Every structure is written in structure tokens, then in C-alpha cells.
PDB file of C-alpha atoms in Angstrom:
ATOM      1  CA  MET K   1      75.857  13.365 -23.758  1.00 51.00           C
ATOM      2  CA  VAL K   2      73.850  10.261 -24.715  1.00 48.00           C
ATOM      3  CA  LYS K   3      72.149  10.298 -21.293  1.00 51.00           C
ATOM      4  CA  LEU K   4      71.204  13.950 -21.767  1.00 45.00           C
ATOM      5  CA  ILE K   5      69.628  13.239 -25.181  1.00 48.00           C
ATOM      6  CA  ASP K   6      67.820  10.177 -23.771  1.00 49.00           C
ATOM      7  CA  ARG K   7      66.377  12.309 -20.937  1.00 48.00           C
ATOM      8  CA  ALA K   8      65.282  14.986 -23.409  1.00 44.00           C
ATOM      9  CA  ARG K   9      63.382  12.376 -25.446  1.00 49.00           C
ATOM     10  CA  LYS K  10      61.502  11.238 -22.339  1.00 48.00           C
ATOM     11  CA  LEU K  11      60.560  14.799 -21.386  1.00 42.00           C
ATOM     12  CA  PRO K  12      57.395  14.960 -23.564  1.00 46.00           C
ATOM     13  CA  TYR K  13      56.205  11.685 -21.995  1.00 39.00           C
ATOM     14  CA  PHE K  14      56.653  13.009 -18.452  1.00 38.00           C
ATOM     15  CA  ALA K  15      55.082  16.362 -19.344  1.00 36.00           C
ATOM     16  CA  CYS K  16      52.092  14.547 -20.833  1.00 36.00           C
ATOM     17  CA  MET K  17      51.742  12.353 -17.726  1.00 35.00           C
ATOM     18  CA  ALA K  18      51.913  15.449 -15.505  1.00 36.00           C
ATOM     19  CA  ILE K  19      49.150  17.139 -17.524  1.00 35.00           C
ATOM     20  CA  ILE K  20      46.993  13.997 -17.311  1.00 36.00           C
ATOM     21  CA  GLY K  21      47.574  13.874 -13.556  1.00 37.00           C
ATOM     22  CA  VAL K  22      46.592  17.511 -13.087  1.00 34.00           C
ATOM     23  CA  SER K  23      43.473  17.239 -15.261  1.00 34.00           C
ATOM     24  CA  THR K  24      42.432  13.994 -13.526  1.00 34.00           C
ATOM     25  CA  SER K  25      42.794  15.551 -10.093  1.00 34.00           C
ATOM     26  CA  THR K  26      40.859  18.620 -11.281  1.00 35.00           C
ATOM     27  CA  ALA K  27      38.061  16.405 -12.603  1.00 38.00           C
ATOM     28  CA  LEU K  28      37.956  14.470  -9.349  1.00 38.00           C
ATOM     29  CA  ALA K  29      37.898  17.686  -7.360  1.00 39.00           C
ATOM     30  CA  GLY K  30      34.912  18.831  -9.420  1.00 44.00           C
ATOM     31  CA  SER K  31      33.042  15.584  -8.825  1.00 47.00           C
ATOM     32  CA  GLU K  32      33.675  15.873  -5.078  1.00 52.00           C
ATOM     33  CA  ALA K  33      31.767  19.168  -5.105  1.00 73.00           C
ATOM     34  CA  ILE K  34      28.599  17.232  -5.926  1.00 81.00           C
ATOM     35  CA  GLU K  35      27.064  15.936  -2.712  1.00 87.00           C
ATOM     36  CA  TRP K  36      25.535  12.473  -3.066  1.00 93.00           C
ATOM     37  CA  SER K  37      22.692  11.401  -0.787  1.00 93.00           C
ATOM     38  CA  LYS K  38      21.065   8.040  -0.125  1.00 94.00           C
ATOM     39  CA  ASP K  39      17.432   7.198   0.379  1.00 94.00           C
ATOM     40  CA  PRO K  40      17.387   5.970   4.015  1.00 92.00           C
ATOM     41  CA  ALA K  41      15.007   3.123   3.158  1.00 91.00           C
ATOM     42  CA  THR K  42      16.243   1.841  -0.226  1.00 92.00           C
ATOM     43  CA  LEU K  43      19.860   3.150  -0.147  1.00 94.00           C
ATOM     44  CA  CYS K  44      19.344   4.412  -3.702  1.00 97.00           C
ATOM     45  CA  GLU K  45      21.830   7.240  -4.391  1.00 97.00           C
ATOM     46  CA  PHE K  46      21.067  10.653  -5.883  1.00 95.00           C
ATOM     47  CA  VAL K  47      22.066  14.299  -5.898  1.00 94.00           C
ATOM     48  CA  ALA K  48      19.248  16.388  -4.461  1.00 90.00           C
ATOM     49  CA  PRO K  49      18.604  19.887  -5.827  1.00 87.00           C
ATOM     50  CA  GLU K  50      19.803  22.510  -3.326  1.00 83.00           C
ATOM     51  CA  SER K  51      16.246  23.810  -2.880  1.00 82.00           C
ATOM     52  CA  LEU K  52      15.297  20.623  -1.022  1.00 84.00           C
ATOM     53  CA  THR K  53      17.743  21.611   1.755  1.00 80.00           C
ATOM     54  CA  LYS K  54      19.782  19.099   3.738  1.00 83.00           C
ATOM     55  CA  GLY K  55      18.251  16.253   5.659  1.00 86.00           C
ATOM     56  CA  PRO K  56      16.531  12.921   5.059  1.00 92.00           C
ATOM     57  CA  THR K  57      15.409  12.776   1.433  1.00 94.00           C
ATOM     58  CA  PHE K  58      13.527   9.856  -0.092  1.00 95.00           C
ATOM     59  CA  TRP K  59      13.405   8.739  -3.733  1.00 97.00           C
ATOM     60  CA  THR K  60      10.206   7.233  -5.115  1.00 96.00           C
ATOM     61  CA  GLY K  61      11.005   5.743  -8.502  1.00 96.00           C
ATOM     62  CA  ALA K  62      13.352   3.301 -10.191  1.00 96.00           C
ATOM     63  CA  CYS K  63      16.815   2.630  -8.806  1.00 97.00           C
ATOM     64  CA  VAL K  64      19.165   1.373 -11.536  1.00 97.00           C
ATOM     65  CA  ASN K  65      22.629   0.207 -10.473  1.00 96.00           C
ATOM     66  CA  GLY K  66      22.115   1.909  -7.114  1.00 97.00           C
ATOM     67  CA  LYS K  67      21.265   5.319  -8.645  1.00 98.00           C
ATOM     68  CA  ALA K  68      17.896   7.067  -8.903  1.00 98.00           C
ATOM     69  CA  SER K  69      16.782   6.832 -12.531  1.00 97.00           C
ATOM     70  CA  GLY K  70      13.749   7.634 -14.625  1.00 97.00           C
ATOM     71  CA  THR K  71      10.666   9.577 -13.613  1.00 98.00           C
ATOM     72  CA  GLY K  72       9.867   9.941  -9.934  1.00 98.00           C
ATOM     73  CA  MET K  73      10.001  12.106  -6.840  1.00 97.00           C
ATOM     74  CA  LEU K  74      12.615  13.213  -4.326  1.00 96.00           C
ATOM     75  CA  ARG K  75      10.855  14.221  -1.100  1.00 95.00           C
ATOM     76  CA  ARG K  76      12.590  15.921   1.817  1.00 93.00           C
ATOM     77  CA  ARG K  77      11.158  14.741   5.141  1.00 90.00           C
ATOM     78  CA  ASP K  78      11.449  15.669   8.806  1.00 83.00           C
ATOM     79  CA  GLY K  79       9.991  12.779  10.757  1.00 82.00           C
ATOM     80  CA  ASN K  80       6.424  12.293   9.507  1.00 83.00           C
ATOM     81  CA  ARG K  81       6.308  15.786   7.983  1.00 87.00           C
ATOM     82  CA  GLY K  82       6.871  16.106   4.262  1.00 86.00           C
ATOM     83  CA  GLY K  83       8.974  18.968   3.001  1.00 90.00           C
ATOM     84  CA  PRO K  84       9.813  20.268  -0.467  1.00 93.00           C
ATOM     85  CA  ALA K  85       9.708  17.768  -3.328  1.00 95.00           C
ATOM     86  CA  PHE K  86      11.330  17.414  -6.732  1.00 95.00           C
ATOM     87  CA  PHE K  87       9.017  15.850  -9.335  1.00 97.00           C
ATOM     88  CA  GLY K  88      10.851  14.940 -12.509  1.00 96.00           C
ATOM     89  CA  GLN K  89      13.420  12.868 -14.314  1.00 96.00           C
ATOM     90  CA  MET K  90      16.652  11.504 -12.908  1.00 96.00           C
ATOM     91  CA  LYS K  91      19.547   9.942 -14.790  1.00 95.00           C
ATOM     92  CA  ASN K  92      22.330   8.089 -12.976  1.00 96.00           C
ATOM     93  CA  GLY K  93      21.264   9.803  -9.757  1.00 96.00           C
ATOM     94  CA  LEU K  94      21.300  13.329 -11.193  1.00 94.00           C
ATOM     95  CA  PRO K  95      18.177  15.484 -11.663  1.00 93.00           C
ATOM     96  CA  GLN K  96      17.583  16.139 -15.361  1.00 93.00           C
ATOM     97  CA  LEU K  97      14.336  18.061 -15.735  1.00 93.00           C
ATOM     98  CA  GLY K  98      11.452  18.723 -13.413  1.00 94.00           C
ATOM     99  CA  VAL K  99       9.866  21.018 -10.888  1.00 94.00           C
ATOM    100  CA  ILE K 100      10.588  21.598  -7.233  1.00 93.00           C
ATOM    101  CA  ASP K 101       7.453  22.114  -5.144  1.00 93.00           C
ATOM    102  CA  LEU K 102       8.573  24.404  -2.333  1.00 89.00           C
ATOM    103  CA  GLY K 103       5.125  24.604  -0.774  1.00 86.00           C
ATOM    104  CA  SER K 104       5.098  28.358  -1.405  1.00 87.00           C
ATOM    105  CA  GLY K 105       5.651  28.058  -5.147  1.00 87.00           C
ATOM    106  CA  TYR K 106       7.454  26.160  -7.865  1.00 88.00           C
ATOM    107  CA  ARG K 107      10.971  26.273  -9.187  1.00 87.00           C
ATOM    108  CA  ILE K 108      12.044  24.816 -12.521  1.00 88.00           C
ATOM    109  CA  ASN K 109      15.010  22.497 -12.176  1.00 82.00           C
ATOM    110  CA  THR K 110      17.197  21.680 -15.158  1.00 80.00           C
ATOM    111  CA  SER K 111      20.548  19.988 -15.388  1.00 72.00           C
ATOM    112  CA  ARG K 112      23.210  20.612 -17.998  1.00 55.00           C
ATOM    113  CA  ASP K 113      26.491  18.712 -17.899  1.00 42.00           C
ATOM    114  CA  SER K 114      25.759  17.512 -14.339  1.00 44.00           C
ATOM    115  CA  ASP K 115      25.481  21.121 -13.175  1.00 46.00           C
ATOM    116  CA  ILE K 116      22.259  21.435 -11.216  1.00 52.00           C
ATOM    117  CA  ARG K 117      20.583  24.760 -11.867  1.00 50.00           C
ATOM    118  CA  ALA K 118      17.363  26.024 -10.459  1.00 49.00           C
ATOM    119  CA  SER K 119      15.765  29.110 -11.958  1.00 52.00           C
ATOM    120  CA  ALA K 120      12.345  30.637 -12.228  1.00 48.00           C
ATOM    121  CA  GLU K 121      13.480  32.472 -15.360  1.00 57.00           C
ATOM    122  CA  THR K 122      13.727  29.823 -18.057  1.00 66.00           C
ATOM    123  CA  GLU K 123      12.803  29.569 -21.699  1.00 81.00           C
ATOM    124  CA  PRO K 124       9.047  29.028 -22.154  1.00 85.00           C
ATOM    125  CA  GLN K 125       9.443  25.594 -23.788  1.00 89.00           C
ATOM    126  CA  ILE K 126      11.750  24.357 -21.025  1.00 88.00           C
ATOM    127  CA  ARG K 127       9.222  25.571 -18.451  1.00 89.00           C
ATOM    128  CA  ILE K 128       6.383  23.752 -20.250  1.00 93.00           C
ATOM    129  CA  ASP K 129       8.447  20.562 -20.571  1.00 94.00           C
ATOM    130  CA  ALA K 130       9.456  20.712 -16.901  1.00 93.00           C
ATOM    131  CA  PHE K 131       5.849  20.992 -15.715  1.00 95.00           C
ATOM    132  CA  ARG K 132       4.750  18.175 -18.060  1.00 97.00           C
ATOM    133  CA  VAL K 133       7.482  15.895 -16.726  1.00 97.00           C
ATOM    134  CA  ALA K 134       6.623  16.877 -13.140  1.00 97.00           C
ATOM    135  CA  ALA K 135       2.895  16.209 -13.657  1.00 98.00           C
ATOM    136  CA  ASP K 136       3.734  12.812 -15.166  1.00 98.00           C
ATOM    137  CA  ALA K 137       5.943  12.025 -12.160  1.00 98.00           C
ATOM    138  CA  ALA K 138       3.158  12.967  -9.720  1.00 98.00           C
ATOM    139  CA  ARG K 139       0.686  10.791 -11.668  1.00 98.00           C
ATOM    140  CA  GLN K 140       3.102   7.850 -11.510  1.00 98.00           C
ATOM    141  CA  ILE K 141       3.501   8.316  -7.754  1.00 97.00           C
ATOM    142  CA  GLY K 142      -0.301   8.425  -7.440  1.00 98.00           C
ATOM    143  CA  ALA K 143      -0.594   5.188  -9.446  1.00 98.00           C
ATOM    144  CA  LYS K 144       2.015   3.531  -7.211  1.00 97.00           C
ATOM    145  CA  TYR K 145       0.030   4.412  -4.097  1.00 97.00           C
ATOM    146  CA  ALA K 146      -3.243   3.335  -5.741  1.00 98.00           C
ATOM    147  CA  ALA K 147      -1.683  -0.071  -6.507  1.00 98.00           C
ATOM    148  CA  GLU K 148      -0.685  -0.304  -2.833  1.00 97.00           C
ATOM    149  CA  LYS K 149      -4.328   0.486  -1.851  1.00 98.00           C
ATOM    150  CA  ASN K 150      -3.213   3.744  -0.210  1.00 97.00           C
ATOM    151  CA  THR K 151      -6.154   5.810  -1.453  1.00 97.00           C
ATOM    152  CA  ALA K 152      -5.365   9.008   0.473  1.00 97.00           C
ATOM    153  CA  SER K 153      -1.802   9.242  -0.890  1.00 96.00           C
ATOM    154  CA  ALA K 154      -2.969   8.303  -4.395  1.00 97.00           C
ATOM    155  CA  GLN K 155      -5.525  11.130  -4.358  1.00 98.00           C
ATOM    156  CA  TYR K 156      -2.971  13.561  -2.923  1.00 96.00           C
ATOM    157  CA  TYR K 157      -0.444  12.946  -5.726  1.00 97.00           C
ATOM    158  CA  ASN K 158      -3.133  12.943  -8.422  1.00 98.00           C
ATOM    159  CA  THR K 159      -4.209  16.373  -7.142  1.00 97.00           C
ATOM    160  CA  ILE K 160      -0.587  17.542  -7.311  1.00 96.00           C
ATOM    161  CA  ALA K 161      -0.420  16.268 -10.919  1.00 97.00           C
ATOM    162  CA  LYS K 162      -3.502  18.315 -11.836  1.00 97.00           C
ATOM    163  CA  THR K 163      -2.075  21.408 -10.126  1.00 96.00           C
ATOM    164  CA  LEU K 164       1.217  21.006 -12.004  1.00 96.00           C
ATOM    165  CA  GLU K 165      -0.676  20.645 -15.311  1.00 96.00           C
ATOM    166  CA  LEU K 166      -2.515  23.916 -14.605  1.00 95.00           C
ATOM    167  CA  GLN K 167       0.850  25.700 -14.462  1.00 92.00           C
ATOM    168  CA  ILE K 168       1.349  24.911 -18.169  1.00 87.00           C
ATOM    169  CA  GLU K 169      -1.749  26.798 -19.335  1.00 73.00           C
TER     170      GLU K 169
END
């Protein structure tokens, strides 16, 4: 009888541990759904928006603790050919706010609770903020290339910044 009572007292502990185990495995399963990529040159890690498609993607910006952080650009590349690009803010390797330049148009990219969402239909203020952040990112990329004496690339990204700013008006 004493053993039965002792086991009954331990039951809430084991039930609690089982719940923690299930919720931990669920959380880990959710994080596995996010596909991390690495810049082939710097090995900086990030999660690329789905619109960039799969393949070699490069991060131009700060890399803090091995993760893309701050304002910058993710550029999809095939050999020497540039593909779509995300201009915006990253935090711990996750896109926060910015614009994806698809070549044929722009897509606003926002992130809420690590869930990457891309939508052309967003609130006006979010759209304005996204284009401002994207223009700032393009200007910073242009300044980086200007500092490296790469005039053609500097002009290219400064032109992109101006084009992104025009989307606000």
C-alpha cells in the first residue's frame, strides 16, 4: 500500500516531465522546418526568404556570432549572374523587414515570431518602412563598394537605392 501511495505522489512529476519532453520535441521539430543557409565565402548563416529560391546565396553585411545581422543584402547567385536579392534588416540570421527585388517587381518581406512571410498586400506603413529599410541597405552596399574603389558596383547599388525610394512616393 505504501508503495502504491509513493508511486501516486510521483505521478505528477512524471506527467510534467512527459509534457516538457513533448513540447521540447515539438519546438525542435518547428525549428527544423527553418532551412539555414551559409554564405559560401564568409560562412555567415542566415535563413533566406523563399522568394530567393534555392542555391548559392551571399550575405553582404555584418555577421555577429556567425549569423547575418543588421542592415544588408542577401543575393542569390548562379555563377557570375546575380539573381533575386533581399535588401533589409536581419536579426540572428532571420530576415526582419525589407524588400525582395525579384527583377520583375518587388515583394515586401516581414518576419513575425521567426515566421518568414512575403506578401504584396501589407499595411501601408509597413510597406513604407520596408522600402525605407531596403533603400538604406542598398545605399550601405553602395558605400561599401565605393570604399573598395569598385565604382561600377557602387553606382549600381546607389541606383537601386534611388529606385527603392521612388516606390515610397
